[in-house]
Coordinates of C-alpha atoms in Angstrom, one line a residue:
X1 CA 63.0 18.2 3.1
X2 CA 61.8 20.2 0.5
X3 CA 60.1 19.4 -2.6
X4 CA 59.7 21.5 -6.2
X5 CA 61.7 24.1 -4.8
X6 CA 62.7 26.0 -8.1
X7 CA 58.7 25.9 -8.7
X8 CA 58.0 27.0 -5.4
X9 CA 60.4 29.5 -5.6
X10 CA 59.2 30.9 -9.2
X11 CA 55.5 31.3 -7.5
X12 CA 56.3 33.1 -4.4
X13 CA 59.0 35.4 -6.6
X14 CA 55.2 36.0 -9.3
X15 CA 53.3 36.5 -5.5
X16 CA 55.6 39.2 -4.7
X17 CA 55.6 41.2 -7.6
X18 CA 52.0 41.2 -7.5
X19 CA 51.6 41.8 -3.6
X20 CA 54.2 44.6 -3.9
X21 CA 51.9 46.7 -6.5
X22 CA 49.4 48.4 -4.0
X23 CA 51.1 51.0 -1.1
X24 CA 48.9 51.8 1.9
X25 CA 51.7 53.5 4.2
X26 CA 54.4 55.4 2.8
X27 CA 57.4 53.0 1.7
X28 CA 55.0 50.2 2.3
X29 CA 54.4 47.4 0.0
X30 CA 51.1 45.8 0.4
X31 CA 48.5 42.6 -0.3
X32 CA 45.0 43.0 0.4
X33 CA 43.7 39.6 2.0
X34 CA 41.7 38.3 -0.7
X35 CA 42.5 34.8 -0.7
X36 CA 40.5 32.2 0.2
X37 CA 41.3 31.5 3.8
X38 CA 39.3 33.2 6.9
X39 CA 41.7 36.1 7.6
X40 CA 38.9 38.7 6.1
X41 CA 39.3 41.8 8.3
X42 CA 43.0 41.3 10.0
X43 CA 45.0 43.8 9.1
X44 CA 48.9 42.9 9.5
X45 CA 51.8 44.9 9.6
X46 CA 55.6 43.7 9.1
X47 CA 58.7 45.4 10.1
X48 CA 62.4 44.8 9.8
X49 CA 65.4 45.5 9.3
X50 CA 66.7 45.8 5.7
X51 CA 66.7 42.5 3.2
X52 CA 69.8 40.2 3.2
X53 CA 69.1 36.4 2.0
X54 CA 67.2 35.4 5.1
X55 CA 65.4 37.9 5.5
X56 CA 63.8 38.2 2.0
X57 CA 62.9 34.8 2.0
X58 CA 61.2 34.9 5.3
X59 CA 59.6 38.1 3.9
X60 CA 58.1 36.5 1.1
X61 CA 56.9 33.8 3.1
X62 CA 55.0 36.1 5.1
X63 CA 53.5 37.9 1.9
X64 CA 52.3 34.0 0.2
X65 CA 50.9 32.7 3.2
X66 CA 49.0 36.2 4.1
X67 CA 47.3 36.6 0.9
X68 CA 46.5 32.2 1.2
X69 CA 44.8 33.1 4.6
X70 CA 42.8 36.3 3.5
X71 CA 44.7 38.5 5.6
X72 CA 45.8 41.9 4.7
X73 CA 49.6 41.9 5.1
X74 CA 51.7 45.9 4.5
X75 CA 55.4 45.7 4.8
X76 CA 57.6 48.6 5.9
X77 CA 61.2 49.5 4.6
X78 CA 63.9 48.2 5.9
X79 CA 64.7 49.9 9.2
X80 CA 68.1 50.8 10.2
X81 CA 67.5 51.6 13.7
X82 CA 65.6 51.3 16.4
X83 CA 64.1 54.7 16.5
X84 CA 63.0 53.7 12.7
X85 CA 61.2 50.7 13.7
X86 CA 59.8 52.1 16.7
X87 CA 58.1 54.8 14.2
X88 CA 57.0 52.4 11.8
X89 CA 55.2 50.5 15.0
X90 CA 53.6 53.9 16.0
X91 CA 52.3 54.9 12.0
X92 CA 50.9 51.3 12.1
X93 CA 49.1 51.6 15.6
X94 CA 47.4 54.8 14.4
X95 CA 46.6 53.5 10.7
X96 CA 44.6 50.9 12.3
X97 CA 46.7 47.6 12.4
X98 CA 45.7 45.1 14.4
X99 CA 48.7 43.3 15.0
X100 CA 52.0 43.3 13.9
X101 CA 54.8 41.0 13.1
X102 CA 58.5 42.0 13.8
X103 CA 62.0 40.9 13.4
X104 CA 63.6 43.5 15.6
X105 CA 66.8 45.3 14.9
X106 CA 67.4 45.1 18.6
X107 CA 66.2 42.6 20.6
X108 CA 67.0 44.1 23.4
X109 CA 64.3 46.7 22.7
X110 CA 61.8 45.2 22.7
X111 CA 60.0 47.4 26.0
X112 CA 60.4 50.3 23.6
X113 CA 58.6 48.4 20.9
X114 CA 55.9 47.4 23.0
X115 CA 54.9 50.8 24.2
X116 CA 54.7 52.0 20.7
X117 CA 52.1 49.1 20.0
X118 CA 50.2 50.0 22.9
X119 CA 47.1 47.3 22.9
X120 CA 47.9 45.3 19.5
X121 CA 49.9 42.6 19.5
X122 CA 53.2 42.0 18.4
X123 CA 54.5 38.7 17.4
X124 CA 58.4 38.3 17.1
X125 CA 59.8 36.3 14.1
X126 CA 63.0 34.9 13.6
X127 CA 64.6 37.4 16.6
X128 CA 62.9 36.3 20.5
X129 CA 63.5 39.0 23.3
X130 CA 64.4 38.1 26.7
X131 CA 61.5 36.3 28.3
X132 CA 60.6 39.0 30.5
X133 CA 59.2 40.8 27.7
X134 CA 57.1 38.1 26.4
X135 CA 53.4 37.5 27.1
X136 CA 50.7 35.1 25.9
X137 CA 48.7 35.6 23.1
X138 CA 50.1 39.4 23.2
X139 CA 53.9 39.2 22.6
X140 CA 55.2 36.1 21.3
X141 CA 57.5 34.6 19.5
X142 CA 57.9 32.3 16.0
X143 CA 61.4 31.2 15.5
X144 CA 63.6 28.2 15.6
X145 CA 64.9 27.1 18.7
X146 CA 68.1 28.5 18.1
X147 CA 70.2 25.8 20.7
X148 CA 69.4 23.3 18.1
X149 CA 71.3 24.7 15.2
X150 CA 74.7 24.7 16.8
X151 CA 74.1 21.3 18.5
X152 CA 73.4 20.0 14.6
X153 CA 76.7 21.6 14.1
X154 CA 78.9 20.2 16.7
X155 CA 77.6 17.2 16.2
X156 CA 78.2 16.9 12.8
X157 CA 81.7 18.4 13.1
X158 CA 82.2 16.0 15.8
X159 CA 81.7 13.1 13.8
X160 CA 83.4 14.3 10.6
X161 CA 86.6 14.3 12.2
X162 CA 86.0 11.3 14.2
X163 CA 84.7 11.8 17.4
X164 CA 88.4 13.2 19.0
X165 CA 88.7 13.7 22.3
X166 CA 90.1 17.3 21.9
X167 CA 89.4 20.0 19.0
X168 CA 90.7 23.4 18.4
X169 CA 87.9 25.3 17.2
X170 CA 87.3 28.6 14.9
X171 CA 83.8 30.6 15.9
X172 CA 82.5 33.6 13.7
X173 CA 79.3 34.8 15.3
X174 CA 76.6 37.3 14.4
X175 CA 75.9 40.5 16.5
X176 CA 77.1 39.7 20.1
X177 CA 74.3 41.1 21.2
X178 CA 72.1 39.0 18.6
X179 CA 70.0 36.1 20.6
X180 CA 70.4 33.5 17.9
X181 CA 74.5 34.4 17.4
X182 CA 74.3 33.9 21.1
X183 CA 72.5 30.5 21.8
X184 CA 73.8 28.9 18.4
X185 CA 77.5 29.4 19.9
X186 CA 76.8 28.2 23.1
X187 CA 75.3 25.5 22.1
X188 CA 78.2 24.2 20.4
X189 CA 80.2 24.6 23.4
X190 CA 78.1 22.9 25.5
X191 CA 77.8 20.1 23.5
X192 CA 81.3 19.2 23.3
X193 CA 81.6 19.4 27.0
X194 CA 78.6 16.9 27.4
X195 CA 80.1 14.7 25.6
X196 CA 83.7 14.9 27.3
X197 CA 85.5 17.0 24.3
X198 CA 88.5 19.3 25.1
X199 CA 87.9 22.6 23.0
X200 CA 90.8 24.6 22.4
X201 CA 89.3 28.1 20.6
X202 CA 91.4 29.4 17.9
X203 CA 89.4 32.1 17.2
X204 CA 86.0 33.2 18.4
X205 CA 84.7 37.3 17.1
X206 CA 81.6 38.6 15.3
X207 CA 82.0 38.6 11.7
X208 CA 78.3 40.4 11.8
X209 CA 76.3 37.5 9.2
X210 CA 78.7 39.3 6.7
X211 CA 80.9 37.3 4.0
X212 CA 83.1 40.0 3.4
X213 CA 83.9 40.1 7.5
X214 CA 84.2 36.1 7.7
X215 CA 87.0 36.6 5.1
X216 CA 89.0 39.3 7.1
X217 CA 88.7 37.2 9.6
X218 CA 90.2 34.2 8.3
X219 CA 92.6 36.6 7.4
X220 CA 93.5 36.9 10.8
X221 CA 93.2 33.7 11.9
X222 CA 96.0 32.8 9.3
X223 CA 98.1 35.1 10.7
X224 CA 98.2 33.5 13.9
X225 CA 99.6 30.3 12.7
X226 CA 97.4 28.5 15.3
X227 CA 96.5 25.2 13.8
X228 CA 92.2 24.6 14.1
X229 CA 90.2 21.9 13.1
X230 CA 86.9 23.1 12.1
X231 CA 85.2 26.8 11.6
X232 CA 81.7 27.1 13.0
X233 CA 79.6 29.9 11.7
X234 CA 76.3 31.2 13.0
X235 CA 75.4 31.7 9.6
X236 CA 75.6 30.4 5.9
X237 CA 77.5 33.8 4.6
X238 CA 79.6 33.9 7.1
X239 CA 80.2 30.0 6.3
X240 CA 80.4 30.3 2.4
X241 CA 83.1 33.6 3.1
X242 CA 85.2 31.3 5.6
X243 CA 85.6 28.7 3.1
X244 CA 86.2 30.4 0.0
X245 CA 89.2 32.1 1.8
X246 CA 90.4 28.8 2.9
X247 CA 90.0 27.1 -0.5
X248 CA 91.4 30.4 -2.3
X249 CA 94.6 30.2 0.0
X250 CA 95.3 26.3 -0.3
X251 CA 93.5 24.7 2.8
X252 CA 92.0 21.4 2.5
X253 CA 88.2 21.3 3.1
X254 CA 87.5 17.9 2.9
X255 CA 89.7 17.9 6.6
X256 CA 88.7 20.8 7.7
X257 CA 84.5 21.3 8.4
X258 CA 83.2 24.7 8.2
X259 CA 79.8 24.9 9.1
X260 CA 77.1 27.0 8.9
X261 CA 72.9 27.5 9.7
X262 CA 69.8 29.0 7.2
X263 CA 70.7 26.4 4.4
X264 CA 70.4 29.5 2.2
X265 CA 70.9 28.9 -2.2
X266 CA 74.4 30.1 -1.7
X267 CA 75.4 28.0 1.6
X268 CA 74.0 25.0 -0.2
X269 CA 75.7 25.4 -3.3
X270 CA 79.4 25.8 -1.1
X271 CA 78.4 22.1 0.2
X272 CA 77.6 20.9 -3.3
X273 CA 81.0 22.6 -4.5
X274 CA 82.7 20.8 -1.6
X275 CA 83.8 23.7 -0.1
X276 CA 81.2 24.2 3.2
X277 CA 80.5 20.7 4.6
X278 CA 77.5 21.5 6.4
X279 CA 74.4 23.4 7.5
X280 CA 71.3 24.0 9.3
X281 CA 67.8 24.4 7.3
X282 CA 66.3 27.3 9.3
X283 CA 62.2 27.2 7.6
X284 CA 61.9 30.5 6.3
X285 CA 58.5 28.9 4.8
X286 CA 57.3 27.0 8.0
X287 CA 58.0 30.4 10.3
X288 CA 56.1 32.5 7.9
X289 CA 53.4 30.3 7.4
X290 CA 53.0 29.9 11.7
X291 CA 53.7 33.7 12.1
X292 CA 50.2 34.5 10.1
X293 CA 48.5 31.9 11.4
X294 CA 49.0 33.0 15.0
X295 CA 48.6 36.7 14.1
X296 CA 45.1 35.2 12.8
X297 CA 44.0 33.3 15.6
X298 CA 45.4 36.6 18.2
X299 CA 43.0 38.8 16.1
X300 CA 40.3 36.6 15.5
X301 CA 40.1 34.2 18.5
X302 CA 42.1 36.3 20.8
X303 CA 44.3 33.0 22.0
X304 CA 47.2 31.3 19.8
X305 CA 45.8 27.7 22.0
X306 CA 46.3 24.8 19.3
X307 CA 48.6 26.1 16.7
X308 CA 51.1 23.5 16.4
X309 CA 54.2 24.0 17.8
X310 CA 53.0 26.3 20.9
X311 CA 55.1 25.8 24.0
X312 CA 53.2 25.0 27.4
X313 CA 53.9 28.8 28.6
X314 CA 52.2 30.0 25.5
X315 CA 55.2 32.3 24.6
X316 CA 56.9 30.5 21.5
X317 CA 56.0 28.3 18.6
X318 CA 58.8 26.5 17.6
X319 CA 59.4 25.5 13.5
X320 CA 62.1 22.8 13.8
X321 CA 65.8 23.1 12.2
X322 CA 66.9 20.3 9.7
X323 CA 70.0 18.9 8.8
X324 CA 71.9 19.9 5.5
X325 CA 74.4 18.2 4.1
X326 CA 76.4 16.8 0.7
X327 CA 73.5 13.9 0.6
X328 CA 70.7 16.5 0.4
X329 CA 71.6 19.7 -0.3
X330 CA 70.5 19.8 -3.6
X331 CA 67.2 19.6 -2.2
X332 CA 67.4 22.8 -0.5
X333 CA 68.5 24.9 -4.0

């Protein structure tokens, strides 16, 4: 759980004003490492694609816990494509970097990314690769394990409507090609088949983390006249745009669960408005605060060995999920 949010929120929003003053790449927003931690002399660079909810939050996580740990963190504009990102990771290479931190536009990319960083290491937040193009202590991974947020799903829409032995089920997904759009809806398949559930799918299409696209799609799921029993999102705009169209059109939302993951202001706010009914708390706070530590520990120690969280392969470090719902999710605003 979270506590002083709104205060916590106020000093990162006063951090990132202040970090975002100095430029040292063009388009680059910069802080310069003087905190007091023992980051003096790693040089961090951070690329991504372009801001939505998540991603800004995750962004300034990055930006407080850099300048607690001494460590100079620059950030690059959003990119819109690969060849954007994999430009970025050149300039930073040759501006002398010494690692860099990336949510990848593509995950699927990530060779190409690699090639561009050459010798410095990358570490992958929020968005892993295949494992094929990981490697310890050179490219790894800080993210939530992304099966757990769509078993916290099922699991709650399972329950909800009473543990039936059968359920006709609405998915709207991220990307298709997105690794967490994939594992969170899989996930939620496979737990209803360990525990003996019939799923009928309604619906199941990408609705691409956008509100605007959940609500077309509901849209079309109306259409169809197919009866469902819950709508499972991959994500809390996708969730707060499902159920806004089915509370705007005269569905009942305390029968029907729509679900969602990130416990973002606005996905929180739905369940407190009794609209959404659920979602997962991805740690925005906890993956910045491990993605700097391990860029620290590559740079300075040359090993990630003992940062909390680090998986036996030395690939991933893990920042649990947590459950949201109408008991707590004023705690998350």
């Amino acid at each position: 759980m979270r506590a002083n949010n709104k205060m916590k929120k106020l000093v990162v929003l006063l951090l990132t004003i202040v970090m975002a003053t100095g430029l040292m790449l063009t388009g680059c927003g910069s802080s310069s490492g003087g905190g007091s931690g023992s980051g003096k002399g790693v040089k961090v660079y951070y690329t991504a694609p372009p801001d939505d909810d998540f991603k800004l939050l995750l962004k300034e996580s990055l930006q407080e816990n850099a300048a607690a740990e001494g460590v100079t963190f620059d950030i690059g504009e959003g990119c819109n494509t690969v060849n954007d990102q994999v430009n970025q990771i050149k300039e930073a290479v040759s501006s002398g970097y010494n690692a860099i931190i990336c949510l990848p536009v593509d995950r699927s990319t990530a060779l190409q990314l690699e090639v561009a960083a050459g010798d410095v290491p990358i570490i992958y937040v929020n968005g892993a690769p295949d494992k094929e193009f990981l490697e310890k202590d050179k490219y790894m991974v800080v993210s939530s394990y992304e099966q757990d947020a769509g078993t916290y799903q099922a699991e709650y829409v399972w329950n909800a409507l009473g543990k039936p032995s059968s359920i006709n089920v609405v998915m709207l997904r991220g990307p298709l090609t997105h690794n967490a759009a994939i594992a969170r809806s899989v996930s939620v398949y496979r737990y209803f088949k360990e525990n003996g559930v019939q799923v009928n799918t309604v619906f199941d299409d990408s609705a691409n983390w956008s509100e605007d696209e959940a609500k077309e799609m509901m849209a079309i799921v109306e259409k169809t006249k197919q009866p469902f029993d819950a709508v499972f999102c991959n994500n809390d705009s996708m969730a707060v745009g499902a159920a806004d169209y089915l509370a705007s059109h005269g569905y009942d939302l305390s029968k029907i669960p729509v679900v969602g993951v990130d416990a973002t202001v606005g996905g929180c706010q739905s369940i407190v408005d009794g609209k959404m009914q659920f979602t997962v708390y991805q740690s925005t706070s906890g993956q910045g605060a491990m993605a700097i530590k391990c860029v620290k520990a590559l740079v300075t120690k040359g090993t990630a060995a003992g940062l909390e969280g680090l998986t036996d392969d030395g690939i991933y470090i893990w920042v649990p999920f947590e459950k949201v719902d109408a008991s707590n999710a004023k705690d998350y605003m």
